[in-house]
Tab-separated table of C-alpha atoms and ligand atoms in Angstrom:
chain	number	residue	atom	x	y	z
A	1	MET	CA	-20.481	30.695	-54.090
A	2	SER	CA	-18.467	29.734	-50.998
A	3	ALA	CA	-15.097	27.993	-51.451
A	4	GLN	CA	-14.758	24.319	-50.445
A	5	PRO	CA	-12.971	23.964	-47.082
A	6	LEU	CA	-9.362	22.860	-47.485
A	7	ARG	CA	-8.871	19.149	-46.762
A	8	ILE	CA	-5.496	18.404	-45.157
A	9	GLY	CA	-4.058	15.233	-43.721
A	10	ILE	CA	-1.840	12.194	-44.159
A	11	HIS	CA	-1.139	11.448	-47.813
A	12	ASP	CA	1.197	8.475	-47.296
A	13	ILE	CA	2.649	6.591	-44.322
A	14	SER	CA	5.567	4.211	-44.030
A	15	PHE	CA	7.316	2.229	-41.331
A	16	ALA	CA	10.716	0.784	-40.385
A	17	THR	CA	12.104	-1.034	-37.390
A	18	ALA	CA	15.375	-2.453	-36.137
A	19	HIS	CA	16.590	-5.603	-37.882
A	20	GLN	CA	16.956	-7.848	-34.843
A	21	VAL	CA	14.260	-9.146	-32.531
A	22	LEU	CA	14.097	-10.613	-29.045
A	23	ASP	CA	11.093	-12.796	-28.275
A	24	LEU	CA	9.918	-11.948	-24.772
A	25	SER	CA	9.984	-15.660	-23.899
A	26	GLU	CA	13.800	-15.250	-23.811
A	27	LEU	CA	13.477	-12.480	-21.229
A	28	ALA	CA	10.861	-14.354	-19.188
A	29	GLU	CA	13.063	-17.454	-19.154
A	30	HIS	CA	16.047	-15.423	-17.915
A	31	GLN	CA	13.831	-13.922	-15.203
A	32	GLY	CA	12.248	-17.275	-14.313
A	33	ILE	CA	8.683	-15.985	-14.752
A	34	ASP	CA	5.618	-17.015	-16.767
A	35	VAL	CA	5.887	-15.451	-20.248
A	36	ASN	CA	2.120	-14.848	-20.210
A	37	LYS	CA	2.787	-11.876	-17.949
A	38	TYR	CA	4.214	-10.328	-21.126
A	39	TYR	CA	2.205	-12.023	-23.892
A	40	VAL	CA	-1.139	-11.509	-22.089
A	41	GLY	CA	-0.583	-9.251	-19.068
A	42	ILE	CA	1.067	-6.335	-20.883
A	43	GLY	CA	0.177	-7.464	-24.425
A	44	GLN	CA	3.698	-7.636	-25.871
A	45	SER	CA	5.264	-10.585	-27.698
A	46	GLU	CA	8.594	-9.289	-29.051
A	47	MET	CA	10.911	-6.298	-28.976
A	48	SER	CA	12.915	-4.932	-31.909
A	49	MET	CA	16.533	-4.507	-30.887
A	50	PRO	CA	18.831	-2.116	-32.773
A	51	ALA	CA	22.252	-3.403	-33.795
A	52	ALA	CA	25.275	-1.200	-33.093
A	53	ASP	CA	24.903	0.434	-36.514
A	54	GLU	CA	21.172	1.208	-36.205
A	55	ASP	CA	19.505	4.162	-34.502
A	56	ILE	CA	16.719	6.709	-34.982
A	57	VAL	CA	18.435	8.156	-38.059
A	58	THR	CA	18.830	4.841	-39.882
A	59	MET	CA	15.269	3.748	-39.078
A	60	GLY	CA	13.858	7.203	-39.844
A	61	ALA	CA	15.684	7.361	-43.187
A	62	GLU	CA	14.466	3.876	-44.106
A	63	ALA	CA	10.824	4.760	-43.362
A	64	ALA	CA	11.013	8.157	-45.081
A	65	GLY	CA	12.956	6.680	-48.016
A	66	ARG	CA	9.890	4.679	-49.077
A	67	ILE	CA	7.822	7.855	-49.195
A	68	ILE	CA	10.469	9.722	-51.186
A	69	ASP	CA	10.841	6.734	-53.553
A	70	ARG	CA	7.123	6.932	-54.314
A	71	HIS	CA	6.476	10.685	-54.413
A	72	GLY	CA	9.914	12.259	-54.914
A	73	ALA	CA	11.360	14.882	-52.572
A	74	GLU	CA	10.339	17.802	-54.759
A	75	GLY	CA	8.045	20.218	-52.971
A	76	ILE	CA	8.874	18.956	-49.481
A	77	ARG	CA	10.006	22.194	-47.835
A	78	THR	CA	9.656	21.066	-44.220
A	79	LEU	CA	10.988	17.954	-42.478
A	80	LEU	CA	9.920	17.539	-38.839
A	81	PHE	CA	11.773	14.827	-36.887
A	82	ALA	CA	10.019	13.831	-33.665
A	83	THR	CA	11.992	11.826	-31.109
A	84	GLU	CA	12.963	11.526	-27.476
A	85	SER	CA	16.070	9.442	-28.235
A	86	GLY	CA	18.068	12.189	-29.915
A	87	ILE	CA	21.623	11.520	-31.075
A	88	ASP	CA	22.902	15.102	-30.767
A	89	GLN	CA	22.019	17.931	-28.387
A	90	SER	CA	22.179	20.530	-31.173
A	91	LYS	CA	21.866	19.138	-34.682
A	92	SER	CA	18.492	17.706	-35.665
A	93	ALA	CA	18.384	14.005	-36.521
A	94	GLY	CA	16.280	15.182	-39.454
A	95	VAL	CA	19.265	16.936	-41.049
A	96	PHE	CA	21.125	13.607	-41.198
A	97	VAL	CA	18.061	12.031	-42.863
A	98	HIS	CA	17.762	14.976	-45.251
A	99	GLY	CA	21.354	14.316	-46.335
A	100	LEU	CA	20.983	10.544	-46.610
A	101	LEU	CA	17.883	10.908	-48.790
A	102	GLY	CA	19.410	13.605	-50.997
A	103	MET	CA	16.579	16.059	-50.378
A	104	GLY	CA	16.645	19.570	-51.824
A	105	GLU	CA	18.415	22.360	-49.948
A	106	ASN	CA	15.319	24.603	-49.876
A	107	CYS	CA	13.926	22.861	-46.830
A	108	ARG	CA	13.473	23.670	-43.129
A	109	VAL	CA	14.436	20.774	-40.875
A	110	VAL	CA	13.884	20.627	-37.138
A	111	GLU	CA	13.676	18.112	-34.280
A	112	LEU	CA	10.809	18.083	-31.763
A	113	LYS	CA	10.687	16.578	-28.275
A	114	GLN	CA	7.997	16.025	-25.664
A	115	ALA	CA	8.255	12.373	-24.700
A	116	CYS	CA	5.870	10.225	-26.774
A	117	TYR	CA	3.675	13.170	-27.802
A	118	SER	CA	5.980	15.112	-30.150
A	119	ALA	CA	5.003	13.395	-33.428
A	120	THR	CA	1.470	14.662	-32.863
A	121	ALA	CA	2.798	18.177	-32.331
A	122	ALA	CA	4.655	17.696	-35.638
A	123	LEU	CA	1.420	16.602	-37.332
A	124	GLN	CA	-0.466	19.632	-36.008
A	125	PHE	CA	2.345	22.014	-37.034
A	126	ALA	CA	2.393	20.391	-40.480
A	127	LEU	CA	-1.375	20.913	-40.850
A	128	GLY	CA	-0.858	24.587	-40.034
A	129	ILE	CA	1.905	24.966	-42.631
A	130	VAL	CA	-0.270	23.391	-45.336
A	131	ALA	CA	-3.307	25.446	-44.266
A	132	ARG	CA	-1.260	28.614	-44.825
A	133	ASP	CA	-0.099	27.519	-48.274
A	134	PRO	CA	-1.750	24.383	-49.770
A	135	ARG	CA	1.224	23.864	-52.100
A	136	GLU	CA	3.360	22.903	-49.094
A	137	LYS	CA	4.230	19.270	-48.332
A	138	VAL	CA	5.583	18.359	-44.910
A	139	LEU	CA	7.509	15.163	-44.182
A	140	VAL	CA	7.095	14.047	-40.567
A	141	ILE	CA	9.381	11.358	-39.162
A	142	ALA	CA	8.747	9.840	-35.745
A	143	ALA	CA	11.528	7.537	-34.558
A	144	ASP	CA	12.553	6.226	-31.173
A	145	VAL	CA	14.522	3.557	-29.391
A	146	ALA	CA	12.823	2.776	-26.080
A	147	ARG	CA	15.394	1.785	-23.470
A	148	TYR	CA	14.975	0.984	-19.784
A	149	ALA	CA	17.560	-0.327	-17.322
A	150	LEU	CA	18.257	-4.050	-17.431
A	151	ASP	CA	16.165	-5.954	-14.894
A	152	SER	CA	13.778	-3.005	-14.387
A	153	SER	CA	9.971	-3.246	-14.634
A	154	GLY	CA	9.983	-1.294	-17.911
A	155	GLU	CA	12.488	-3.694	-19.571
A	156	PRO	CA	9.884	-5.941	-21.290
A	157	THR	CA	8.280	-2.888	-22.930
A	158	GLN	CA	11.437	-1.756	-24.762
A	159	GLY	CA	11.491	-1.589	-28.548
A	160	ALA	CA	12.393	0.460	-31.594
A	161	ALA	CA	10.665	1.738	-34.741
A	162	ALA	CA	10.166	4.701	-37.025
A	163	VAL	CA	7.099	5.920	-38.878
A	164	ALA	CA	7.240	8.562	-41.600
A	165	PHE	CA	4.221	10.319	-43.063
A	166	LEU	CA	3.619	13.000	-45.633
A	167	VAL	CA	1.165	15.787	-44.792
A	168	THR	CA	-0.483	17.493	-47.781
A	169	ALA	CA	-3.678	19.089	-49.022
A	170	ASP	CA	-6.178	16.605	-50.546
A	171	PRO	CA	-4.643	13.667	-48.671
A	172	ALA	CA	-5.058	10.156	-50.061
A	173	LEU	CA	-5.046	8.287	-46.738
A	174	VAL	CA	-6.519	10.139	-43.745
A	175	GLU	CA	-7.989	13.631	-43.610
A	176	ILE	CA	-7.327	15.129	-40.171
A	177	GLU	CA	-10.298	17.017	-38.736
A	178	PRO	CA	-9.775	20.419	-37.115
A	179	VAL	CA	-11.166	19.970	-33.582
A	180	THR	CA	-8.672	18.809	-30.929
A	181	GLY	CA	-8.640	18.448	-27.156
A	182	LEU	CA	-5.452	19.168	-25.195
A	183	HIS	CA	-4.115	18.413	-21.731
A	184	THR	CA	-0.816	19.350	-20.067
A	185	ASP	CA	0.320	18.603	-16.509
A	186	ASP	CA	3.830	19.127	-15.067
A	187	ILE	CA	4.530	15.688	-13.533
A	188	HIS	CA	7.329	13.083	-13.345
A	189	ASP	CA	5.759	9.816	-14.472
A	190	PHE	CA	8.463	8.979	-17.044
A	191	TRP	CA	11.540	11.004	-17.931
A	192	ARG	CA	15.200	10.669	-18.941
A	193	PRO	CA	17.795	12.992	-17.390
A	194	ASN	CA	20.667	14.060	-19.678
A	195	HIS	CA	23.183	11.791	-17.948
A	196	LEU	CA	21.157	8.601	-18.526
A	197	SER	CA	20.783	6.478	-21.670
A	198	THR	CA	17.769	4.693	-20.160
A	199	ALA	CA	14.438	6.173	-19.109
A	200	LEU	CA	13.157	6.385	-15.547
A	201	VAL	CA	9.531	5.492	-15.007
A	202	ASP	CA	7.120	5.280	-12.121
A	203	GLY	CA	5.162	2.518	-13.867
A	204	LYS	CA	1.844	2.439	-12.038
A	205	TYR	CA	1.771	6.234	-11.643
A	206	SER	CA	2.417	6.643	-15.393
A	207	LEU	CA	-0.575	4.428	-16.180
A	208	ALA	CA	-2.808	6.509	-13.921
A	209	ALA	CA	-1.398	9.762	-15.357
A	210	TYR	CA	-2.102	8.530	-18.921
A	211	LEU	CA	-5.743	7.788	-18.054
A	212	ARG	CA	-6.213	11.105	-16.248
A	213	SER	CA	-4.760	12.939	-19.233
A	214	LEU	CA	-7.089	11.022	-21.587
A	215	GLU	CA	-10.066	12.258	-19.588
A	216	GLY	CA	-8.731	15.830	-19.667
A	217	ALA	CA	-8.103	15.822	-23.418
A	218	TRP	CA	-11.430	14.117	-24.222
A	219	THR	CA	-13.331	16.591	-22.044
A	220	GLU	CA	-11.798	19.547	-23.864
A	221	TYR	CA	-12.346	17.845	-27.234
A	222	GLN	CA	-16.051	17.575	-26.431
A	223	ALA	CA	-16.245	21.137	-25.082
A	224	ARG	CA	-14.744	22.462	-28.336
A	225	GLY	CA	-17.409	20.786	-30.465
A	226	GLY	CA	-15.777	17.431	-31.199
A	227	VAL	CA	-17.913	14.601	-32.571
A	228	ALA	CA	-19.757	12.274	-30.200
A	229	PHE	CA	-18.137	8.992	-29.137
A	230	ASP	CA	-20.722	7.045	-31.165
A	231	ASP	CA	-19.630	8.828	-34.350
A	232	ILE	CA	-16.063	7.475	-34.054
A	233	ASP	CA	-15.598	4.034	-35.629
A	234	ARG	CA	-12.043	3.060	-34.607
A	235	PHE	CA	-9.569	4.294	-32.030
A	236	CYS	CA	-5.824	4.545	-32.084
A	237	TYR	CA	-3.880	5.192	-28.862
A	238	HIS	CA	-0.304	5.821	-27.856
A	239	GLN	CA	0.925	2.326	-26.984
A	240	PRO	CA	3.854	2.085	-24.524
A	241	PHE	CA	2.654	-1.548	-24.398
A	242	THR	CA	-0.520	-2.676	-26.140
A	243	LYS	CA	-2.468	-3.471	-22.955
A	244	MET	CA	-2.280	0.261	-22.190
A	245	ALA	CA	-4.470	0.964	-25.217
A	246	VAL	CA	-6.980	-1.633	-23.999
A	247	LYS	CA	-7.107	0.000	-20.567
A	248	ALA	CA	-7.400	3.464	-22.111
A	249	HIS	CA	-10.210	2.455	-24.453
A	250	ASP	CA	-12.141	0.839	-21.593
A	251	ARG	CA	-11.735	4.073	-19.637
A	252	LEU	CA	-12.899	6.240	-22.547
A	253	ASN	CA	-15.960	4.018	-22.981
A	254	THR	CA	-16.784	4.552	-19.318
A	255	ILE	CA	-16.249	8.327	-19.493
A	256	ALA	CA	-18.372	8.561	-22.644
A	257	GLY	CA	-21.018	6.175	-21.262
A	258	SER	CA	-20.910	4.148	-24.484
A	259	GLY	CA	-22.708	1.004	-23.304
A	260	LEU	CA	-20.559	-1.129	-25.682
A	261	ASP	CA	-19.750	-4.629	-24.514
A	262	ARG	CA	-16.189	-5.963	-24.194
A	263	ASP	CA	-16.072	-7.526	-27.692
A	264	ALA	CA	-17.352	-4.359	-29.364
A	265	ARG	CA	-14.778	-2.271	-27.490
A	266	ARG	CA	-11.940	-4.620	-28.465
A	267	ALA	CA	-13.046	-4.617	-32.116
A	268	GLN	CA	-12.574	-0.825	-32.219
A	269	ILE	CA	-8.853	-1.089	-31.359
A	270	ALA	CA	-7.677	-4.660	-32.065
A	271	ALA	CA	-6.076	-4.089	-35.479
A	272	SER	CA	-4.169	-1.041	-34.213
A	273	LEU	CA	-2.182	-3.209	-31.791
A	274	ASP	CA	-0.562	-5.711	-34.185
A	275	ILE	CA	2.625	-3.822	-35.083
A	276	ASN	CA	3.403	-2.473	-31.596
A	277	ARG	CA	2.915	-5.910	-30.058
A	278	ARG	CA	5.873	-7.056	-32.198
A	279	THR	CA	8.168	-4.008	-32.232
A	280	GLY	CA	7.817	-3.050	-28.577
A	281	ASN	CA	7.495	0.561	-27.530
A	282	SER	CA	8.614	3.073	-30.129
A	283	TYR	CA	7.650	6.050	-27.970
A	284	THR	CA	6.467	8.892	-30.227
A	285	ALA	CA	6.199	6.626	-33.282
A	286	SER	CA	3.915	4.131	-31.546
A	287	ILE	CA	0.540	5.824	-32.156
A	288	TYR	CA	1.363	6.174	-35.867
A	289	ALA	CA	2.593	2.567	-36.016
A	290	GLY	CA	-0.877	1.920	-34.559
A	291	LEU	CA	-2.491	3.869	-37.383
A	292	LEU	CA	-0.529	1.939	-40.011
A	293	SER	CA	-1.445	-1.326	-38.304
A	294	LEU	CA	-5.123	-0.332	-38.384
A	295	LEU	CA	-5.042	0.667	-42.055
A	296	ASN	CA	-3.215	-2.580	-42.926
A	297	ASP	CA	-6.049	-4.714	-41.510
A	298	ASP	CA	-7.124	-6.680	-44.575
A	299	GLU	CA	-10.370	-7.823	-42.951
A	300	ALA	CA	-11.785	-4.316	-42.686
A	301	ASP	CA	-12.773	-1.768	-45.268
A	302	LEU	CA	-12.171	1.519	-43.502
A	303	GLU	CA	-13.159	3.887	-46.314
A	304	GLY	CA	-15.086	6.752	-44.739
A	305	SER	CA	-14.409	5.498	-41.194
A	306	ARG	CA	-13.581	8.055	-38.533
A	307	ILE	CA	-10.598	7.246	-36.313
A	308	GLY	CA	-10.171	8.782	-32.856
A	309	PHE	CA	-6.535	9.361	-31.867
A	310	PHE	CA	-5.209	9.795	-28.345
A	311	SER	CA	-1.577	10.851	-28.216
A	312	TYR	CA	0.136	10.920	-24.803
A	313	GLY	CA	3.665	11.964	-23.866
A	314	SER	CA	4.733	11.587	-20.261
A	315	GLY	CA	5.637	14.627	-18.326
A	316	SER	CA	2.874	15.213	-19.591
A	317	VAL	CA	1.166	16.511	-22.763
A	318	SER	CA	-1.687	14.836	-24.583
A	319	GLU	CA	-4.107	15.450	-27.422
A	320	PHE	CA	-7.333	13.869	-28.687
A	321	PHE	CA	-8.244	14.404	-32.346
A	322	THR	CA	-9.912	12.579	-35.227
A	323	GLY	CA	-9.302	11.711	-38.871
A	324	VAL	CA	-11.382	10.210	-41.686
A	325	VAL	CA	-10.025	7.404	-43.884
A	326	GLN	CA	-10.158	8.367	-47.557
A	327	PRO	CA	-11.665	6.428	-50.503
A	328	GLY	CA	-9.079	4.265	-52.270
A	329	TYR	CA	-6.662	4.290	-49.307
A	330	ARG	CA	-5.872	0.599	-49.722
A	331	ALA	CA	-4.026	1.166	-52.988
A	332	LEU	CA	-1.360	3.148	-51.108
A	333	LEU	CA	-0.591	0.589	-48.411
A	334	ARG	CA	2.569	-1.530	-48.343
A	335	ARG	CA	1.153	-4.497	-46.450
A	336	ASP	CA	3.579	-7.136	-47.731
A	337	GLU	CA	6.610	-4.895	-47.233
A	338	ASP	CA	5.513	-4.031	-43.692
A	339	ALA	CA	4.954	-7.692	-42.853
A	340	ALA	CA	8.363	-8.588	-44.320
A	341	LEU	CA	10.072	-5.952	-42.159
A	342	LEU	CA	8.730	-7.677	-39.065
A	343	ASP	CA	9.109	-11.263	-40.268
A	344	SER	CA	12.657	-10.910	-41.604
A	345	ARG	CA	14.199	-9.589	-38.375
A	346	VAL	CA	17.039	-11.747	-37.090
A	347	ALA	CA	16.058	-13.508	-33.862
A	348	ILE	CA	18.556	-13.002	-31.048
A	349	GLY	CA	18.864	-14.705	-27.669
A	350	TYR	CA	19.104	-13.187	-24.214
A	351	ALA	CA	22.937	-13.031	-24.070
A	352	ARG	CA	23.196	-11.128	-27.364
A	353	TYR	CA	20.386	-8.782	-26.292
A	354	ARG	CA	22.147	-8.038	-23.024
A	355	SER	CA	25.491	-7.300	-24.677
A	356	LEU	CA	23.815	-4.972	-27.212
A	357	HIS	CA	22.014	-3.176	-24.379
A	358	GLU	CA	25.220	-2.704	-22.388
A	359	ALA	CA	27.244	-1.607	-25.435
A	360	VAL	CA	25.205	1.606	-25.827
A	361	ASP	CA	26.793	3.085	-22.708
A	362	GLU	CA	30.312	2.350	-23.988
A	363	VAL	CA	30.043	4.921	-26.819
A	364	ARG	CA	31.545	8.054	-25.297
A	365	GLY	CA	32.564	10.183	-28.283
A	366	GLU	CA	35.977	8.779	-29.130
A	367	ASP	CA	36.543	7.697	-32.740
A	368	VAL	CA	34.561	4.533	-33.433
A	369	VAL	CA	34.156	2.337	-36.506
A	370	THR	CA	30.848	0.543	-36.063
A	371	ALA	CA	30.541	-3.161	-36.870
A	372	ARG	CA	28.587	-3.785	-40.074
A	373	GLU	CA	25.434	-5.546	-38.845
A	374	THR	CA	22.198	-4.037	-40.117
A	375	THR	CA	20.373	-5.492	-43.106
A	376	GLY	CA	18.670	-2.117	-43.650
A	377	PRO	CA	19.412	0.458	-46.372
A	378	PHE	CA	21.228	2.917	-44.059
A	379	ARG	CA	23.742	2.445	-41.271
A	380	PHE	CA	25.498	4.384	-38.551
A	381	ALA	CA	29.093	3.935	-39.650
A	382	GLY	CA	30.807	5.419	-36.599
A	383	ILE	CA	32.202	8.590	-35.078
A	384	THR	CA	35.138	10.596	-36.428
A	385	ASP	CA	36.362	13.757	-34.677
A	386	GLN	CA	33.149	13.773	-32.574
A	387	MET	CA	31.001	13.699	-35.731
A	388	ARG	CA	28.498	10.927	-36.391
A	389	ARG	CA	28.855	9.296	-39.816
A	390	TYR	CA	26.009	7.605	-41.670
A	391	GLU	CA	26.050	5.758	-44.986
A	392	ARG	CA	23.860	3.908	-47.436
A	393	THR	CA	24.370	0.158	-47.538
A	394	ARG	CA	22.868	-0.291	-50.993
B	1	COA	N1	-0.468	-14.259	-17.033
B	1	COA	C1	-1.277	-13.249	-17.467
B	1	COA	N2	-1.231	-11.986	-16.950
B	1	COA	C2	-0.335	-11.737	-15.972
B	1	COA	C3	0.537	-12.739	-15.489
B	1	COA	C4	0.442	-14.047	-16.059
B	1	COA	N3	1.241	-15.049	-15.673
B	1	COA	N4	1.312	-12.186	-14.545
B	1	COA	C5	0.950	-10.876	-14.430
B	1	COA	N5	-0.048	-10.615	-15.285
B	1	COA	C6	-0.711	-9.325	-15.553
B	1	COA	C7	-1.080	-8.557	-14.299
B	1	COA	O1	-2.314	-8.989	-13.761
B	1	COA	C8	-1.135	-7.141	-14.851
B	1	COA	O2	-2.325	-6.954	-15.566
B	1	COA	P1	-3.304	-5.731	-15.181
B	1	COA	O3	-2.474	-4.484	-15.245
B	1	COA	O4	-4.351	-5.769	-16.256
B	1	COA	O5	-3.806	-6.010	-13.825
B	1	COA	C9	-0.019	-7.136	-15.886
B	1	COA	O6	0.244	-8.507	-16.206
B	1	COA	C10	1.276	-6.499	-15.409
B	1	COA	O7	1.614	-7.088	-14.183
B	1	COA	P2	2.218	-6.202	-13.008
B	1	COA	O8	2.404	-7.060	-11.824
B	1	COA	O9	1.419	-4.951	-12.851
B	1	COA	O10	3.637	-5.885	-13.683
B	1	COA	P3	4.798	-4.929	-13.230
B	1	COA	O11	4.698	-4.570	-11.788
B	1	COA	O12	6.041	-5.591	-13.689
B	1	COA	O13	4.579	-3.575	-14.056
B	1	COA	C11	4.254	-2.068	-15.841
B	1	COA	C12	3.921	-3.470	-15.298
B	1	COA	C13	3.408	-1.861	-17.100
B	1	COA	C14	3.900	-1.000	-14.808
B	1	COA	C15	5.770	-2.022	-16.189
B	1	COA	O14	6.026	-2.904	-17.217
B	1	COA	C16	6.236	-0.641	-16.573
B	1	COA	O15	6.650	0.162	-15.741
B	1	COA	N6	6.192	-0.348	-17.892
B	1	COA	C17	6.546	0.929	-18.426
B	1	COA	C18	5.362	1.887	-18.222
B	1	COA	C19	5.341	2.944	-19.267
B	1	COA	O16	5.666	2.696	-20.400
B	1	COA	N7	4.908	4.120	-18.884
B	1	COA	C20	4.778	5.193	-19.817
B	1	COA	C21	3.317	5.381	-20.037
B	1	COA	S1	3.115	6.391	-21.448
């Protein structure tokens, strides 16, 4: 009798964002342009804006804290922290989270970077760890603060969020299937040199590079025996701004020769856009915020549905893969909590946004006591002797 193949995937998923929000109408008004360029043209309505005492660690700990609260930290022997907005060149942001959440010392903790792709690398590495020993549980945290220069074309796409997910055998939410398609190309479409706190982007080139990479990853996915386009029910894309996912899905339909009309194509991705439209870009977290958004759709029963994922990180590395939503997944969702995180953010105006944006470059490593602003459960308390200090607020 042959053994059942091991099922591995996402057992739980949770989300956090910054606790302030700028409606893009504020930015459009400052710029003297029609806000529909943002609301419709790029598909963004708001951006989450971190306060001085919020960053990838505080958001990552908040998202992961919900998973630990539910499942406990016992048995989690790997914590992978994916980000491209790191807060130290040496120490992993994940070690700060490990400390804040009081996780056990028998744990490997590491940070991963490749623009917006690295959370998918973390997922694939986690699947490998569990495949080797099904007792293993891997906590993946994807967290980023997307920052562009003031008055640049990327400015309206800024944002901040974290998504945490637990990878285990016999997952309760989404089983990840083994076939993947990969694509890497050494280009400069978006990058952030060490001396800059804001990213550089060649906007139009980055859009074209994303679509080219999608074709490359999809082609390899098919060549390696991936399922046909028609056997995928929903799609979830990396979303630097939600219109990008719309453009990407249209392109994939063309490449695959799907014959679906516009409404059918939109229906395959619409629910995955809701969270990102309101948080703004969260770089490597955005595709998994898209997954959570899709699962949270209360008008759809996704049990047994296959989701196609396209993860893209500028520079560039991308991957196409699929997952199947598990029976009973709805019982694990935190719909009301997720909605409250978005709805309870404090609305700020343009002047406050601008001063928060400029303040980031004033932190140079001298001792700092950070103003108490966040309403979240963890805060960045300041810097003492070049060491970052974090604390619980409750
Ligand atoms: N009402 C509705 N739509 C409008 C509009 C209005 N008043 N004004 C403009 N638009 C539309 C445009 O037609 C365009 O849509 P299209 O792309 O479907 O044709 C869209 O809004 C954007 O307008 P555009 O003139 O191209 O804006 P831009 O020159 O400011 O640049 C980006 C847009 C996306 C290139 C820019 O925001 C950017 O660089 N973003 C960051 C890119 C990024 O994240 N790259 C990483 C990829 S992973």
